C-alpha positions as MATLAB code, in Angstrom:
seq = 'XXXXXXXXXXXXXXXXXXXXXXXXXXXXXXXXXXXXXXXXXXXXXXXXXXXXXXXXXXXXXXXXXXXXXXXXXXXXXXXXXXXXXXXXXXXXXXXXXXXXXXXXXXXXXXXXXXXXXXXXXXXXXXXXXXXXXXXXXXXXXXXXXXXXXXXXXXXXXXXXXXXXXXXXXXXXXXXXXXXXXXXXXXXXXXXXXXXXXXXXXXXXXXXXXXXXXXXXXXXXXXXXXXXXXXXXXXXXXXXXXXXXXXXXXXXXXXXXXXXXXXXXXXXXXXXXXXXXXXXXXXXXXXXXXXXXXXXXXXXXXXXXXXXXXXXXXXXXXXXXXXXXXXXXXXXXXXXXXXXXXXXXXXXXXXXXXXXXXXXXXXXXXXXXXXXXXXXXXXXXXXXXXXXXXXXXXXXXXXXXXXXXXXXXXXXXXXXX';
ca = [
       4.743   18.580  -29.110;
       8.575   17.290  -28.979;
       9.640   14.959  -26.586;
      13.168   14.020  -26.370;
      14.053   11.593  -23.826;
      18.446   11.665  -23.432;
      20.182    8.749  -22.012;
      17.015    6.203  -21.811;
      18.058    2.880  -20.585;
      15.131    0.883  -22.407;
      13.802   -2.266  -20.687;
      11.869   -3.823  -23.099;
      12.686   -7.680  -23.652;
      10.418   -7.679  -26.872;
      12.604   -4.851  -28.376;
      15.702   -4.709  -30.444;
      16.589   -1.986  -28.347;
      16.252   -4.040  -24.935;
      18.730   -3.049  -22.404;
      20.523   -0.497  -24.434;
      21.186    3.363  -23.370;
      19.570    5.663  -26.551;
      17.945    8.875  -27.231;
      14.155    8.747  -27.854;
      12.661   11.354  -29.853;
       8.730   11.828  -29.399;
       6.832   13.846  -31.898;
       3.313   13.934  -31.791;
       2.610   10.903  -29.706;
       4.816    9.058  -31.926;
       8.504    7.467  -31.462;
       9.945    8.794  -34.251;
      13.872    8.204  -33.570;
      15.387    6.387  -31.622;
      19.662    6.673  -31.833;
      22.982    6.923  -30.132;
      22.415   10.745  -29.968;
      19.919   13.237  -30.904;
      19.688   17.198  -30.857;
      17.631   19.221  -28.811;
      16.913   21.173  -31.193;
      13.198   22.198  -31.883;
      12.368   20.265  -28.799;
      10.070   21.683  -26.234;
      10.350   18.958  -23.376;
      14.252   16.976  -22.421;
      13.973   14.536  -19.995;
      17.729   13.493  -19.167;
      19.038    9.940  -17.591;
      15.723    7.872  -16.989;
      14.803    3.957  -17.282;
      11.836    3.952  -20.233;
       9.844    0.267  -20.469;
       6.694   -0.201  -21.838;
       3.659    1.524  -19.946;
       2.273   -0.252  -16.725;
      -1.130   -1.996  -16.641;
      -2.503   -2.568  -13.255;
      -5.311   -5.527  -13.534;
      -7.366   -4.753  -10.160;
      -8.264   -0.474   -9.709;
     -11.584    0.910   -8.086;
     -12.489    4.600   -8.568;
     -15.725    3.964   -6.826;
     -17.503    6.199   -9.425;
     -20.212    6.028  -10.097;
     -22.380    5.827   -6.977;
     -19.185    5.976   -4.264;
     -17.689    9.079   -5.560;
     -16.354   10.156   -2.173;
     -14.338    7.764   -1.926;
     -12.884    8.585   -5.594;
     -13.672    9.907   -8.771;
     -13.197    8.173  -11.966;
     -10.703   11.635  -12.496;
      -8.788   11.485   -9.605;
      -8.197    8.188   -9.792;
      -6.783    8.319  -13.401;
      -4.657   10.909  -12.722;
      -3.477    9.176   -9.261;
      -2.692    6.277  -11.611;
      -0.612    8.437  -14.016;
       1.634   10.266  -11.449;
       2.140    6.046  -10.029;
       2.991    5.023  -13.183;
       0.507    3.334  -15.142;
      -0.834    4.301  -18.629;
      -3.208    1.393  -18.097;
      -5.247    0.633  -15.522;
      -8.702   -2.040  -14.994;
     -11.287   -0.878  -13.285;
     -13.741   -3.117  -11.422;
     -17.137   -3.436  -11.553;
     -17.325   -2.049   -7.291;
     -19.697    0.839   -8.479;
     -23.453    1.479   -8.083;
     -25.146    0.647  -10.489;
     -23.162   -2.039  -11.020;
     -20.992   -2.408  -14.188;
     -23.301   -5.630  -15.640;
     -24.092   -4.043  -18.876;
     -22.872   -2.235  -21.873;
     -24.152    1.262  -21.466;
     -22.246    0.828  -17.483;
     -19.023   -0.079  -19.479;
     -19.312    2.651  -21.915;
     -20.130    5.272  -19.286;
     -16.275    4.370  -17.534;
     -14.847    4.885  -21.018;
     -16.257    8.168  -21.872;
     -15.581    9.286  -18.203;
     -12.397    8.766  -18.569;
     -11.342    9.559  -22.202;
      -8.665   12.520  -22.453;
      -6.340   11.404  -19.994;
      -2.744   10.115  -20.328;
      -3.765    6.792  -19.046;
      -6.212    4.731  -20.421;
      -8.782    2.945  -18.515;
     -10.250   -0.401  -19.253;
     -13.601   -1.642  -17.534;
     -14.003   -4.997  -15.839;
     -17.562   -6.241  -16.488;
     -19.399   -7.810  -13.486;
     -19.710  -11.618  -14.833;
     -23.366  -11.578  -13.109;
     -26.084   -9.615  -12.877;
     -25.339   -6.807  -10.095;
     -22.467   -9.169   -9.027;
     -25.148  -11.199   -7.363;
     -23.985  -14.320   -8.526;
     -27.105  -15.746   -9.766;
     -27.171  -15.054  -13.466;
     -24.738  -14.205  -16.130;
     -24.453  -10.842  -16.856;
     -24.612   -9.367  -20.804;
     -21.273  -10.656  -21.585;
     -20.898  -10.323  -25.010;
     -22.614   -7.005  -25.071;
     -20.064   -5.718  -22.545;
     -17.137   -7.119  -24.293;
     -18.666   -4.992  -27.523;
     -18.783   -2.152  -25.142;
     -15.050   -1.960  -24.411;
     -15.095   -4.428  -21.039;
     -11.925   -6.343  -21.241;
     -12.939   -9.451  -19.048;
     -15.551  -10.450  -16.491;
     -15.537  -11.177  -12.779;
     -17.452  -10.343   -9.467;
     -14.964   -7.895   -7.136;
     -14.389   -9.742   -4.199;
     -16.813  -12.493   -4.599;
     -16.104  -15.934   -4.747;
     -18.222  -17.764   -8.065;
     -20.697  -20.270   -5.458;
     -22.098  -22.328   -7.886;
     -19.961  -24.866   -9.564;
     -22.069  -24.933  -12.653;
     -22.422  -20.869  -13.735;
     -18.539  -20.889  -13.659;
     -18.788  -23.973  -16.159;
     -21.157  -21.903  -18.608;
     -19.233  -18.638  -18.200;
     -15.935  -20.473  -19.298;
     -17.924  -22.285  -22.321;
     -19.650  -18.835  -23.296;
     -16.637  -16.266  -23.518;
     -14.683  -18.916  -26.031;
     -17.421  -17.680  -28.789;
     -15.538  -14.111  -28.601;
     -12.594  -14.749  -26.557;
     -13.586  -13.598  -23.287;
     -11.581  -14.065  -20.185;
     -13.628  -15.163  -17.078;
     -11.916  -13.228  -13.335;
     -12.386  -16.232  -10.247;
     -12.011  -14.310   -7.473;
     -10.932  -17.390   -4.871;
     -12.652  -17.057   -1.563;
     -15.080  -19.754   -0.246;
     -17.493  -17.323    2.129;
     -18.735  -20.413    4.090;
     -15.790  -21.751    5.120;
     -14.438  -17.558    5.637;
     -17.470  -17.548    7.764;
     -16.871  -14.332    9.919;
     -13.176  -14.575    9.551;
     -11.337  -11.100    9.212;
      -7.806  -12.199    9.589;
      -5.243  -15.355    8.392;
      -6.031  -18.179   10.497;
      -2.659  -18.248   12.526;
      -1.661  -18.718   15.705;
      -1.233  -14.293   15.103;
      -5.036  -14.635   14.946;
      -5.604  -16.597   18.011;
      -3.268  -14.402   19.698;
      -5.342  -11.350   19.458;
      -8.533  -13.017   19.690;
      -9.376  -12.235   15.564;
     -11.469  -15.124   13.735;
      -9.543  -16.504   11.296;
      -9.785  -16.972    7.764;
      -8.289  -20.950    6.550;
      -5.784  -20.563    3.645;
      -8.334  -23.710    2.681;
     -10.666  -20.932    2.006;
      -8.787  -20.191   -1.040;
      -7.376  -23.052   -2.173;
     -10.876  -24.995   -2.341;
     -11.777  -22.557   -5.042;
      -8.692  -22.626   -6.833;
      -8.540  -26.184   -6.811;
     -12.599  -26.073   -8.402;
     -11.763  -23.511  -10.859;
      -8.608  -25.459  -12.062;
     -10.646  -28.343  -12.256;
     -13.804  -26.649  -13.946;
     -11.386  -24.880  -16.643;
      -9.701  -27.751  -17.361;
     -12.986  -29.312  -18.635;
     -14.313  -26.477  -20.538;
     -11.607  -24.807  -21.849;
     -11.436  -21.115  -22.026;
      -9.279  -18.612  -20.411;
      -9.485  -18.022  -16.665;
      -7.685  -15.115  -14.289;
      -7.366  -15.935  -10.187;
      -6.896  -12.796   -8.674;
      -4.847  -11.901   -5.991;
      -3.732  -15.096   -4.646;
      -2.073  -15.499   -1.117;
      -0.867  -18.571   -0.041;
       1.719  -21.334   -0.915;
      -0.707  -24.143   -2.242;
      -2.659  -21.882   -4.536;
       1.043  -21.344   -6.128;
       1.417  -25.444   -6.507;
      -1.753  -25.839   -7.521;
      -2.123  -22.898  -10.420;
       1.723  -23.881  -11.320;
       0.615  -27.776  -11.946;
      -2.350  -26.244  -13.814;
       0.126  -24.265  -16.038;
       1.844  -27.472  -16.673;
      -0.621  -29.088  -18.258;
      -1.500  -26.368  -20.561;
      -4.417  -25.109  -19.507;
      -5.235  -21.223  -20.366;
      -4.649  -19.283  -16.820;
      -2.983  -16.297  -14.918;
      -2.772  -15.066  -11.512;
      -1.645  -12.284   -9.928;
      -0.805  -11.289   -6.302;
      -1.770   -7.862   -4.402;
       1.596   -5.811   -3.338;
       0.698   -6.120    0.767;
       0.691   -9.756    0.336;
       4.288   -9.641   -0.978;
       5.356   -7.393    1.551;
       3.403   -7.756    4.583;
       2.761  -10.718    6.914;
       0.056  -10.671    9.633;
       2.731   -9.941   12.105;
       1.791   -6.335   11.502;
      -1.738   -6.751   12.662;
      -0.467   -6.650   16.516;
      -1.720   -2.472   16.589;
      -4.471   -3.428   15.238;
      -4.587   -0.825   12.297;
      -7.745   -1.763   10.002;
      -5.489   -0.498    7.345;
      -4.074   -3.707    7.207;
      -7.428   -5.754    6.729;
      -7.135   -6.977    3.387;
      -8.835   -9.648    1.525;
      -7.587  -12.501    1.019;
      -5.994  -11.583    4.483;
      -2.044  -11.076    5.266;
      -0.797  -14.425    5.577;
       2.076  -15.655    7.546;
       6.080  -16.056    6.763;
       6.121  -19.446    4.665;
       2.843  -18.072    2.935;
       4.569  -14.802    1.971;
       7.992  -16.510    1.280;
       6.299  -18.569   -1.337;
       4.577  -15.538   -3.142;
       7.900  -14.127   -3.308;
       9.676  -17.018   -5.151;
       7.042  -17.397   -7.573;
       6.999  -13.837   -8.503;
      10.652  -14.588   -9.469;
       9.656  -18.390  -11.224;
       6.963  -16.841  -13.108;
       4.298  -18.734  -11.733;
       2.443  -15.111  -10.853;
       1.996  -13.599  -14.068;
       1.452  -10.015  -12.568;
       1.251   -7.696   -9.469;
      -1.562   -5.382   -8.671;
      -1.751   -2.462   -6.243;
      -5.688   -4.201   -5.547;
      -6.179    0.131   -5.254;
      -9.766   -0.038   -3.319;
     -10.104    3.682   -1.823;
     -12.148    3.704    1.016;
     -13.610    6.601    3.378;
     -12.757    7.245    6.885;
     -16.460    5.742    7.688;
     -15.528    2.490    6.650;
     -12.431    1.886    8.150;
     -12.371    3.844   11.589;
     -13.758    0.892   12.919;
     -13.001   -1.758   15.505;
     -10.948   -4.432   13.411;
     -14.256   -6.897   13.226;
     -16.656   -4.331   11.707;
     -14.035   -2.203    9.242;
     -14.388   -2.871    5.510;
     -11.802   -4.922    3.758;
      -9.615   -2.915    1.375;
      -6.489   -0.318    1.079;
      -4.852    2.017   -1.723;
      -1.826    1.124   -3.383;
      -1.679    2.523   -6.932;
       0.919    5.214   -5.117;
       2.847    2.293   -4.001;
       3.541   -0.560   -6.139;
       6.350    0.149   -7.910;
       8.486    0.738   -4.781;
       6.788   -2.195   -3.626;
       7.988   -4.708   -6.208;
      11.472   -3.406   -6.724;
      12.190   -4.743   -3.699;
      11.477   -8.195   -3.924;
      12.611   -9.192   -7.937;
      15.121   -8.028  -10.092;
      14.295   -4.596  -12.140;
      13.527   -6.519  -15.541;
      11.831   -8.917  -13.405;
       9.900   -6.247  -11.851;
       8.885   -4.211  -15.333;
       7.825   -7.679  -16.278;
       5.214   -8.073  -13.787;
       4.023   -4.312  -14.340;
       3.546   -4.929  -17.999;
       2.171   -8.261  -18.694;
      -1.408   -7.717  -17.642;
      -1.401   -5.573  -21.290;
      -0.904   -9.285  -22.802;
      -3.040  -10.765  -21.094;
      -5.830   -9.010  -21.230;
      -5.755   -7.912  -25.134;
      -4.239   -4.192  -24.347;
      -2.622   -3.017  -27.825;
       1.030   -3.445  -27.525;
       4.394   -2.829  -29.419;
       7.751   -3.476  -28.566;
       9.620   -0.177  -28.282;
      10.840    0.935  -31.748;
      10.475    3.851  -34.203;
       7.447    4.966  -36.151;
       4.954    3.424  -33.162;
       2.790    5.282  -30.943;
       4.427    6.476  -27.732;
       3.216    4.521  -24.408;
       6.082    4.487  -22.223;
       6.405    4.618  -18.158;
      10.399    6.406  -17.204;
      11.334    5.728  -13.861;
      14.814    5.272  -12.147;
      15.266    2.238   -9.534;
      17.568    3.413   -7.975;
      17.161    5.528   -4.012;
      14.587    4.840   -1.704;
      12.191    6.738    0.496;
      10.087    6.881    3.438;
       6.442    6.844    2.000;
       4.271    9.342    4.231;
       0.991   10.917    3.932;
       1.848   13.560    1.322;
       2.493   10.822   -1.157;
      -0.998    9.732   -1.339;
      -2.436   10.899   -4.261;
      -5.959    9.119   -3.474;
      -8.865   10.883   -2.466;
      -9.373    8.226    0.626;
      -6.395    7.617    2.361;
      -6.599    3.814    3.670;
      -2.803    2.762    2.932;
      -1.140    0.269    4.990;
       2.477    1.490    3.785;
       2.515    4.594    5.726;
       6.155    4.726    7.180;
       7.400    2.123    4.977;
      10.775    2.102    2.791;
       9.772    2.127   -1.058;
      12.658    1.481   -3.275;
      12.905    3.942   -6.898;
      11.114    6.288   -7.824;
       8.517    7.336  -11.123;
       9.212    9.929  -12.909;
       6.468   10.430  -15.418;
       4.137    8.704  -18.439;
       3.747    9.076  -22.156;
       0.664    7.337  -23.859;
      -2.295    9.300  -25.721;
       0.202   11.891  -27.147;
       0.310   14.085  -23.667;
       3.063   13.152  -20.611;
       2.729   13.601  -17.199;
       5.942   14.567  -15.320;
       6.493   14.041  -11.579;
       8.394   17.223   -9.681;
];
């Protein structure tokens, strides 16, 4: 199979060819030219007048399979991912069984081998994500699991995050902190805000989140080791992990799209579409996220993609499940809010992070390339859900650019 890609404006800053207009010729998977102008000849696919960058990781997915399968299947969910975008995606351990072991990691990779994207499991860093023991770390990491964290659940005890961030240094493990104290969350469902109060919601403190960032910090600073916070949310977990960055010590973060672009304003109607953990936070809160996406203080975005069935949210607000879809979303999402080489930044640097095999577009490398245009924007509505469960929150919201296809694994996946 040919590929010949005309007028690609490459964004790439680790690339000779960064921010220059060429002609890529595919053959087999494989970049083989790359030049001011190529022939079409003996080409069976031209795409014309498309942005190419490296393809996008997303570090926080869940397929729900196996064990939740109607809410999505490992193969709907890949291919969701592809039309979004993403050639890479992580998938968390929020299965049943649990993914706390190595034949549970190889099961997501076999599942999902033959697609254009490739998926990457997230071991559970405890057994059954119970918090109480260490999972089979190294085994996992042997297995294919690309780092280690609890979905959703805060690490309680002080001293297993200690051991966990000592242990992975023998193989270079990277240990997920998912920053959420549960007792001082209590019952909350919403950001602790006068919005809260307002419509009679229990709050949950931004103090929630920045007691465990402030421990983690603290805990990785003495061990050493390599740490990811999740999905942060408020201003002081920015100052805090931006100080910790300072000093040297080994750690990312990334931020959900919804808490870029929503603030708990929206949570007047009530939609449980909008109940998110950590929780929509208020203006400053969001303001903050925003200027550090630009700083580089937050490594990377995530869509934080957590399909759920009707069941789970058609709920009074107390009682729904936390959790939305946003795979279909994200990159009209983040264009909005950074500049576009900004933006293909933060889509591409979870591959670093997290030990994805990557080459700076040139010739005679394997093809793994995202083409999109940033340019337009569009109304997103219930057709453009891809996801088997259909819990988004940006229903009737403006998305700016558009994907138009992938290339990775020698196939392509073209948008209409």
């Amino acid at each position: 199979m040919n590929i010949l890609i005309k007028s690609a404006q490459i964004l790439d800053k680790r690339s000779t060819f960064h921010k220059t207009t060429k002609d890529i010729l595919i053959s087999n998977g494989i970049i083989v030219k790359i030049s001011e102008a190529i022939s079409t000849e003996n080409v069976d696919k031209v795409i014309e007048n498309v942005y190419v960058s490296q393809g996008w990781a997303d570090s926080s997915v869940c397929f729900g399979e196996p064990g939740f399968e109607e809410r999505e299947t490992l193969e709907n969910g890949m291919k969701t991912a592809e039309k979004s975008g993403f050639t890479h995606v992580l998938v968390n351990p929020l299965t049943n069984p649990v993914i706390d072991a190595k034949a549970s990691v190889l099961y997501i990779k076999n599942q999902t081998k033959g697609f254009v994207a490739t998926a990457h499991p997230i071991g559970a860093l405890t057994e059954q994500s119970k918090g109480e023991a260490l999972a089979e770390l190294f085994d996992m990491k042997s297995g294919g699991a690309v780092a280690f964290g609890d979905y959703k659940k805060a690490i309680a005890n002080n001293n297993l995050l200690k051991i966990a961030l000592q242990y992975v240094q023998n193989f270079g493990g990277i240990v997920i902190s998912f920053p959420n104290d549960s007792k001082i969350m209590g019952k909350g469902v919403v950001n602790e805000h006068i919005s809260a109060t307002k419509l009679g919601l229990k709050g949950i403190p931004a103090l929630a989140e920045e007691l465990c960032v402030t421990r983690d910090l603290a805990v990785l600073e003495y061990t050493g080791g390599k740490l990811h916070i999740p999905t942060i949310s408020t201003a002081k977990s920015v100052e805090l992990i931006r100080e910790a960055k300072n000093k040297g010590l080994d750690v990312t973060c990334s931020v959900a799209i919804h808490n870029i672009h929503f603030t708990d304003e929206v949570l007047e109607g009530f939609d449980t579409n909008f109940k998110v953990l950590p929780p929509l936070r208020d203006k400053e809160n969001v303001e903050a996220l925003r200027e550090a996406l630009k700083d580089g203080t937050i490594d990377f975005v995530t869509s934080d993609h957590n399909p759920l069935d009707i069941e789970l949210k058609f709920k009074e607000f107390d009682y729904a499940s936390f959790g939305i879809i946003g795979l279909e979303s994200a990159f009209g999402i983040v264009n909005q809010y950074v500049d576009l080489e900004t933006a293909v930044e933060l889509l591409t640097s979870a591959r670093y992070r997290f030990g994805i095999k990557t080459e700076p577009i040139s010739e005679n490398i394997e093809a793994d390339l995202t083409l999109f245009t940033p340019e337009g924007s569009y109304i997103f509505e219930k057709e453009n859900i891809l996801s088997t469960s259909k819990n988004s929150a940006f229903l009737g919201e403006t998305l700016k650019g558009k994907v138009i296809g992938v290339i990775a694994n020698n196939q392509f996946v073209i948008n209409d």
